[in-house]
Short mmCIF file of C-alpha atoms and ligand atoms in Angstrom, two decimals:
data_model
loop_
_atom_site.label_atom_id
_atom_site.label_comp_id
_atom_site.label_asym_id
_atom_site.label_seq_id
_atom_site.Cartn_x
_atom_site.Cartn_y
_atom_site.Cartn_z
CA UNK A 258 -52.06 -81.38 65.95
CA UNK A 259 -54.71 -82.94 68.34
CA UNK A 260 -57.97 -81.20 67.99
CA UNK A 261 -58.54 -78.56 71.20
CA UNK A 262 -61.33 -80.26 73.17
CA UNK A 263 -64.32 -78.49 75.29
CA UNK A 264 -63.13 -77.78 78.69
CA UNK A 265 -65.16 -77.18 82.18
CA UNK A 266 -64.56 -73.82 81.15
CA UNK A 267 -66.99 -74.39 77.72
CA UNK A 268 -69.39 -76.00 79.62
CA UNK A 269 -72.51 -74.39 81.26
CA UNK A 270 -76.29 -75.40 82.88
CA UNK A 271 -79.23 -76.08 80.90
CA UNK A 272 -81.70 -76.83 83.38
CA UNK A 273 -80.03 -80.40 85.17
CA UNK A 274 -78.20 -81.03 81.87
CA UNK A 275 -74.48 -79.85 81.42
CA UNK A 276 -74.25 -78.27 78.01
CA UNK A 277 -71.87 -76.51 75.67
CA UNK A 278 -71.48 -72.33 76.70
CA UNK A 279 -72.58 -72.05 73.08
CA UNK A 280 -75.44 -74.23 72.58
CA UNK A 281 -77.17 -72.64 76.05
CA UNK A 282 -78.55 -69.53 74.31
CA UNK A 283 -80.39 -71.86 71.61
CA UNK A 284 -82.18 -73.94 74.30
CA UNK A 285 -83.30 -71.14 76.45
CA UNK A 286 -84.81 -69.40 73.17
CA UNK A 287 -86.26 -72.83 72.22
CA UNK A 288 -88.05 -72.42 76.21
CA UNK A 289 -89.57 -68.80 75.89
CA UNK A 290 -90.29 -69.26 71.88
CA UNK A 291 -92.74 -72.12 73.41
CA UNK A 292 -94.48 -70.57 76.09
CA UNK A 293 -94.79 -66.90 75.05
CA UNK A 294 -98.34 -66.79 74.47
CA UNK A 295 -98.81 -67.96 78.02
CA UNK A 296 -96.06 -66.58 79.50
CA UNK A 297 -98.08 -63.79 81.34
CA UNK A 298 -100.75 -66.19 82.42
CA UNK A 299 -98.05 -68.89 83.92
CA UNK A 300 -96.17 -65.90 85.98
CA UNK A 301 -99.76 -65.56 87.83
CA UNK A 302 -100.14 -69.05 88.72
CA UNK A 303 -96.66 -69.78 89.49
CA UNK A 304 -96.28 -67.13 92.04
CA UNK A 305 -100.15 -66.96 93.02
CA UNK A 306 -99.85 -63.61 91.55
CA UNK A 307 -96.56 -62.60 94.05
CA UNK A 308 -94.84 -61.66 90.96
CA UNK A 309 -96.82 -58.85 91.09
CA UNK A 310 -96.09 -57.27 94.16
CA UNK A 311 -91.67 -58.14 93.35
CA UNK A 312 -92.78 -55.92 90.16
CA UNK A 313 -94.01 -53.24 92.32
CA UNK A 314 -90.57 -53.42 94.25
CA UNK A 315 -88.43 -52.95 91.55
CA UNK A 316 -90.54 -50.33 89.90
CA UNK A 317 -90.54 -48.21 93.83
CA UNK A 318 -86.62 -48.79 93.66
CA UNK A 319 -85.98 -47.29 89.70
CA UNK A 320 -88.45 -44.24 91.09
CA UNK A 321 -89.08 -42.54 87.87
CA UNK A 322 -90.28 -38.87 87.73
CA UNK A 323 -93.61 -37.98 88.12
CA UNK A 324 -92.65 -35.06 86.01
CA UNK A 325 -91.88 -34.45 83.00
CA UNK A 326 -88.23 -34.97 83.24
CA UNK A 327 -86.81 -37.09 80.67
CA UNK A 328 -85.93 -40.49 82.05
CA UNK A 329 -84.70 -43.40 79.75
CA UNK A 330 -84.54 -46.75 81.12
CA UNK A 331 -83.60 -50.01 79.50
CA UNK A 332 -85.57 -53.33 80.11
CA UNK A 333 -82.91 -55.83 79.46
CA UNK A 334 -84.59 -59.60 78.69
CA UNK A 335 -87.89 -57.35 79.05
CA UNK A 336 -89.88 -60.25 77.13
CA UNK A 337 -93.40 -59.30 77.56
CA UNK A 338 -92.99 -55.46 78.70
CA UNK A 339 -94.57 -56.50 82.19
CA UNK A 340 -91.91 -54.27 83.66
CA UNK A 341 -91.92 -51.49 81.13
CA UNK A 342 -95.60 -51.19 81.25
CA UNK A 343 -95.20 -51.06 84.81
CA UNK A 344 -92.78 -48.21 85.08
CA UNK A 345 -93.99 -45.91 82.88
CA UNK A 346 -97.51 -45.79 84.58
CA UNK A 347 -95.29 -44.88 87.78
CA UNK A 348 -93.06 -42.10 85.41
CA UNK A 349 -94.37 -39.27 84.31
CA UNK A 350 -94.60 -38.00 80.63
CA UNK A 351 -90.82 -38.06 80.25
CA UNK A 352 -90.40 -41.49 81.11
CA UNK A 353 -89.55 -43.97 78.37
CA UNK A 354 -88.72 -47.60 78.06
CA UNK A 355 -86.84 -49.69 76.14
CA UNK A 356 -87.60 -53.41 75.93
CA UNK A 357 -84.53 -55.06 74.74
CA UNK A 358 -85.19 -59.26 74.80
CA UNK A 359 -83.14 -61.63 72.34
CA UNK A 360 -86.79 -63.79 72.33
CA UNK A 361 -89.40 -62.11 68.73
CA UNK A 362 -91.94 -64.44 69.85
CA UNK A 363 -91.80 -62.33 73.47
CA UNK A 364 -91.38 -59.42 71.87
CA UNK A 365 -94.39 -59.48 69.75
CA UNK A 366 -96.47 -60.36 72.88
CA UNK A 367 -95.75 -56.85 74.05
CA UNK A 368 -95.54 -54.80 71.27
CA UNK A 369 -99.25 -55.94 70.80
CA UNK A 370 -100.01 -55.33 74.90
CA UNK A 371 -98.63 -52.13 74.32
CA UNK A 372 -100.44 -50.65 70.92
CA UNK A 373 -103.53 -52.29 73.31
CA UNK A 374 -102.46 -50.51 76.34
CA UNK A 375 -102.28 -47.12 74.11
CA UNK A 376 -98.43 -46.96 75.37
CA UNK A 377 -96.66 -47.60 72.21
CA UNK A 378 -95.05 -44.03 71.95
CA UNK A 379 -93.80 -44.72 75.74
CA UNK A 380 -92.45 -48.77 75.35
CA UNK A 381 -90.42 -49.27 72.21
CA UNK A 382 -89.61 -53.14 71.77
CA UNK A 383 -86.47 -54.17 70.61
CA UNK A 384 -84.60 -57.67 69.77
CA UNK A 385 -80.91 -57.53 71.30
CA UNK A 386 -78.73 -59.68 73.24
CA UNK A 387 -78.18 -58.82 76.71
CA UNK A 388 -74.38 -60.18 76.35
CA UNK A 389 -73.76 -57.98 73.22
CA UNK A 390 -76.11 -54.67 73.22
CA UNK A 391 -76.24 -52.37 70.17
CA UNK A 392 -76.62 -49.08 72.27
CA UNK A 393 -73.70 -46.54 72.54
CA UNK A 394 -72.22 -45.61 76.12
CA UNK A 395 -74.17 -43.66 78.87
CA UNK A 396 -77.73 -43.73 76.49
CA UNK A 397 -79.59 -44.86 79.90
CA UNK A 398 -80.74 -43.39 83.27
CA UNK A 399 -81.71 -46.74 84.66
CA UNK A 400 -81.52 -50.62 83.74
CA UNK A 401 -83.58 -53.23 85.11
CA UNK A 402 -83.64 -56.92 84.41
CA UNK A 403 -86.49 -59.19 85.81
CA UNK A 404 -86.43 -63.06 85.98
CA UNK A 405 -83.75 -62.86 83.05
CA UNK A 406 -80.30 -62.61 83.96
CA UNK A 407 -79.82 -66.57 85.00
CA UNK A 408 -81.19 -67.66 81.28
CA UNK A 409 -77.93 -65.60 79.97
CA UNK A 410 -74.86 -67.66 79.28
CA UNK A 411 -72.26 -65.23 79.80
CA UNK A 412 -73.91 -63.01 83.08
CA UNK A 413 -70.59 -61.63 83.20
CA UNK A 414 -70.36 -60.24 79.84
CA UNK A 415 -74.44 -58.76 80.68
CA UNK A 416 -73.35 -57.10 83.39
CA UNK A 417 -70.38 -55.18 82.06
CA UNK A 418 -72.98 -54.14 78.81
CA UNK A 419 -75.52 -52.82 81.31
CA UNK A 420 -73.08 -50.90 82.96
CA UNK A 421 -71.26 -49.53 79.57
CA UNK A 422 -75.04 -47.88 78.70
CA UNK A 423 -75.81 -46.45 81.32
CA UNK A 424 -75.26 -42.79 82.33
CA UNK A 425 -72.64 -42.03 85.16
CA UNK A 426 -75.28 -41.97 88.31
CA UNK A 427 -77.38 -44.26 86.50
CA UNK A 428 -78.76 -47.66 88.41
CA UNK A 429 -79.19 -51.22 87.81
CA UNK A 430 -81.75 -53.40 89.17
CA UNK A 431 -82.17 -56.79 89.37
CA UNK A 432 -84.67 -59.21 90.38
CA UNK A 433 -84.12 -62.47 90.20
CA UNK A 434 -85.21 -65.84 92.63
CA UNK A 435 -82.61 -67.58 94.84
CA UNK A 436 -82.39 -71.10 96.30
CA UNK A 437 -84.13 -70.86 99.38
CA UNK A 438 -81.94 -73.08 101.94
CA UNK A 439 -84.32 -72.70 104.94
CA UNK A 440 -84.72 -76.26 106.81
CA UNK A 441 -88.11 -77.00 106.16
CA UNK A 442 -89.05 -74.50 103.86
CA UNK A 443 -86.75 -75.91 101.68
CA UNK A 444 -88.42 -79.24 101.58
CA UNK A 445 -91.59 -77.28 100.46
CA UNK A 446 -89.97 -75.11 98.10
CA UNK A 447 -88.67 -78.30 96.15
CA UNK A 448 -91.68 -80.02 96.56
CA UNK A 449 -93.62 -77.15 94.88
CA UNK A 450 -90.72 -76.36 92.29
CA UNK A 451 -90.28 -79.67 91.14
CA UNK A 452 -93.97 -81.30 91.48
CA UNK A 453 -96.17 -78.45 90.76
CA UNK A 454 -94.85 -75.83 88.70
CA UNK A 455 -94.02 -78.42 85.95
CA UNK A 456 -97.23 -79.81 85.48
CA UNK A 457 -99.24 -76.33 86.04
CA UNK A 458 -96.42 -75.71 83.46
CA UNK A 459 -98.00 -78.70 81.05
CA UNK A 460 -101.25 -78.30 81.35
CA UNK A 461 -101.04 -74.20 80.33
CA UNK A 462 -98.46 -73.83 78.14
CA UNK A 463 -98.18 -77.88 77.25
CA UNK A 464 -94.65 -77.56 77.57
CA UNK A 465 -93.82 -79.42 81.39
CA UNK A 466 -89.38 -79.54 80.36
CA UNK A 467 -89.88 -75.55 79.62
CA UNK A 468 -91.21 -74.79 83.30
CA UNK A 469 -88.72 -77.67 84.24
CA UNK A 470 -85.32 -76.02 83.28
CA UNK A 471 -86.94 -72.51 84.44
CA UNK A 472 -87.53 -74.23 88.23
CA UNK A 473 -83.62 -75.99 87.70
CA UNK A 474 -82.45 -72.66 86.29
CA UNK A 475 -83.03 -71.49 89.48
CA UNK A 476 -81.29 -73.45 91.87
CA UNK A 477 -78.03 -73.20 89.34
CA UNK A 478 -77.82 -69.48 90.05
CA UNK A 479 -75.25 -67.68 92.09
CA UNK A 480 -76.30 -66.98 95.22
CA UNK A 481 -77.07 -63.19 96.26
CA UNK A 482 -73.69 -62.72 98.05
CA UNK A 483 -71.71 -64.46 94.76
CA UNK A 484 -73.67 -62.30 92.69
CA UNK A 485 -73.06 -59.12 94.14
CA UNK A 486 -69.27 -59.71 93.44
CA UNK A 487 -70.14 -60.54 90.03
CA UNK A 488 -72.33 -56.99 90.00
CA UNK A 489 -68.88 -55.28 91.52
CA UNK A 490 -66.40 -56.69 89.20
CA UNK A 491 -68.87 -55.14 86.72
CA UNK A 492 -68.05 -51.70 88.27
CA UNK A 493 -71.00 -51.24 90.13
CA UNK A 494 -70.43 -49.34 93.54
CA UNK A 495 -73.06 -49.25 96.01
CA UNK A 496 -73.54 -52.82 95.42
CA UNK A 497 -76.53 -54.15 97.96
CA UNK A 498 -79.60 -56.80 97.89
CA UNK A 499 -82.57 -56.97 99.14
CA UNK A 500 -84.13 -60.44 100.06
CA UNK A 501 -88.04 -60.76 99.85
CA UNK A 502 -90.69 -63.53 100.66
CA UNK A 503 -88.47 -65.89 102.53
CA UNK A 504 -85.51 -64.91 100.40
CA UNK A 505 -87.43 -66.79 97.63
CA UNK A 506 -86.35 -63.63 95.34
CA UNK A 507 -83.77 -60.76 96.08
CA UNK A 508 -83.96 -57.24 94.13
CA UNK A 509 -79.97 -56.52 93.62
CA UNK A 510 -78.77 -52.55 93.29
CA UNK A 511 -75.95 -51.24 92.37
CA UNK A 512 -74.63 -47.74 90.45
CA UNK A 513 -72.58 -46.35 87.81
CA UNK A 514 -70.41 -44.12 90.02
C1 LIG B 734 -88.38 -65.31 82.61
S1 LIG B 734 -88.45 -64.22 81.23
C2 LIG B 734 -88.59 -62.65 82.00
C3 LIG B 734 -89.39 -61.66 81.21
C4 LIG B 734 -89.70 -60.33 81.93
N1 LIG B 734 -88.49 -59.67 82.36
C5 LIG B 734 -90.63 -60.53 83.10
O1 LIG B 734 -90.20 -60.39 84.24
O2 LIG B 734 -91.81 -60.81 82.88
C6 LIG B 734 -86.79 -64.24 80.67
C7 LIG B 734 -86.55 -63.50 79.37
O3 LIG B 734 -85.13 -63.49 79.14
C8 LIG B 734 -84.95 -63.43 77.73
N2 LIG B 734 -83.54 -63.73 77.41
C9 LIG B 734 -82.89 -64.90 77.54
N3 LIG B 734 -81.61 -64.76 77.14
C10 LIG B 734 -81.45 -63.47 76.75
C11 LIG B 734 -80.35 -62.72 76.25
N4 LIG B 734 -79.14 -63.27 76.09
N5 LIG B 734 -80.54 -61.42 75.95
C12 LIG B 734 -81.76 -60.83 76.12
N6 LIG B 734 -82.84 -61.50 76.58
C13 LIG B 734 -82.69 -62.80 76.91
C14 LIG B 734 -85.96 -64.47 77.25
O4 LIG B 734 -86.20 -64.37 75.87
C15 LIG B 734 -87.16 -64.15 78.13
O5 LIG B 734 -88.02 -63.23 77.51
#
């Protein structure tokens, strides 16, 4: 019998390449395994420090109590903890967060932010694929995921995890960039993405094809209308997004109902 051959179907993006589903997860760990140590550092001169203030954004939207109510929220591809860190300053003394990232090199970054930080018994670090988490059902009041969901393969699969963990009334946010498709802007967007980033990219992290397939990654993903279907078909109800900076980035919602 003739050997079953890849199909569009097997096939995904890596940065401008066309690669096999399978081999995707592999190169994109290859990408943040390289540029960990710098990772922080890179986010600040990438987005002249605009990162920052989508951070805030996210962190006004999951709104954790100032109390000390007992609020559990996952960090899914949390790499770092920038996000966790960020969120339980917000919270009050009930608020917790797990970091879940598929990436040890990551990991390790913030695990040794956090002992630094003094917010070790608030941030809890732990490896885990976003496609395939090891959580049971409902564990979570609120999951976030930050610049991560277009470096996993299968979003699809993601999304239906997130929503399996969390809680029924429980939210998911998502920031992620878009393509901006502004006349003009657009020019300068490219210009920037495909000019500048990569060699700020080299000459910080000395890895210019890492910052390369993260610029490319971008202009692969859905856009915010495609993905809010994919964020429905999840089960998400409530499903909106919220464009910011030009529509450079868009913070997605949507809730367990
Ligand atoms: C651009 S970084 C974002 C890190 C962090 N959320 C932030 O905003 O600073 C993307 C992260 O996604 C992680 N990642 C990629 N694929 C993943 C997967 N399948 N499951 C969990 N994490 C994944 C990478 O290891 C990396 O840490």
């Amino acid at each position: 019998m003739a050997k079953t051959r890849n199909t569009a179907r097997d096939d995904t993006h890596f940065g401008e390449k066309t690669v096999p589903l399978a081999d995707k997860q592999g190169l994109v760990d290859d990408v943040f395994h390289s540029v960990a140590r710098r990772y922080d550092l890179m986010n600040d001169l990438m987005s002249g420090g605009l990162h920052r203030a989508w951070k805030d954004a996210l962190v006004s939207a999951v709104h954790p109590p100032k109390n000390e109510r007992d609020f559990a929220l996952l960090d899914l591809a949390g790499g770092t903890g920038d996000v966790a860190f960020r969120v339980v300053e917000a919270g009050g003394a009930g608020t917790r967060v797990t970091v879940c990232d598929i990436n040890e090199e990551m990991l390790s970054v913030g695990a040794e932010r956090a002992i630094n930080q003094g917010l070790d018994d608030r941030v809890c670090f732990e490896q885990g694929n976003a496609e395939e988490l090891s959580y049971p059902d409902r564990s979570f009041d609120c999951a976030t995921i930050a610049f991560g969901i277009r470096n996993v393969p299968r979003i699809d699969r993601a999304l239906s995890e997130a929503y399996r963990v969390l809680k029924h009334g429980g939210r998911f946010l998502c920031l992620e960039f878009c393509s901006v498709d502004v006349p003009g802007l657009e020019a300068l967007y490219e210009l920037y993405s495909f000019q500048v980033i990569p060699r700020i990219g080299q000459a910080v992290t000395g890895d210019r094809e890492a910052y390369r397939y993260l610029v490319e990654s971008i202009r692969k993903f859905p856009k915010p209308k495609a993905f809010a279907r994919m964020m429905e078909q999840a089960g998400f109800r409530r499903v909106s997004f919220t464009p910011m900076t030009g529509g450079v980035v868009a913070l997605h919602s949507g809730w367990k109902l």
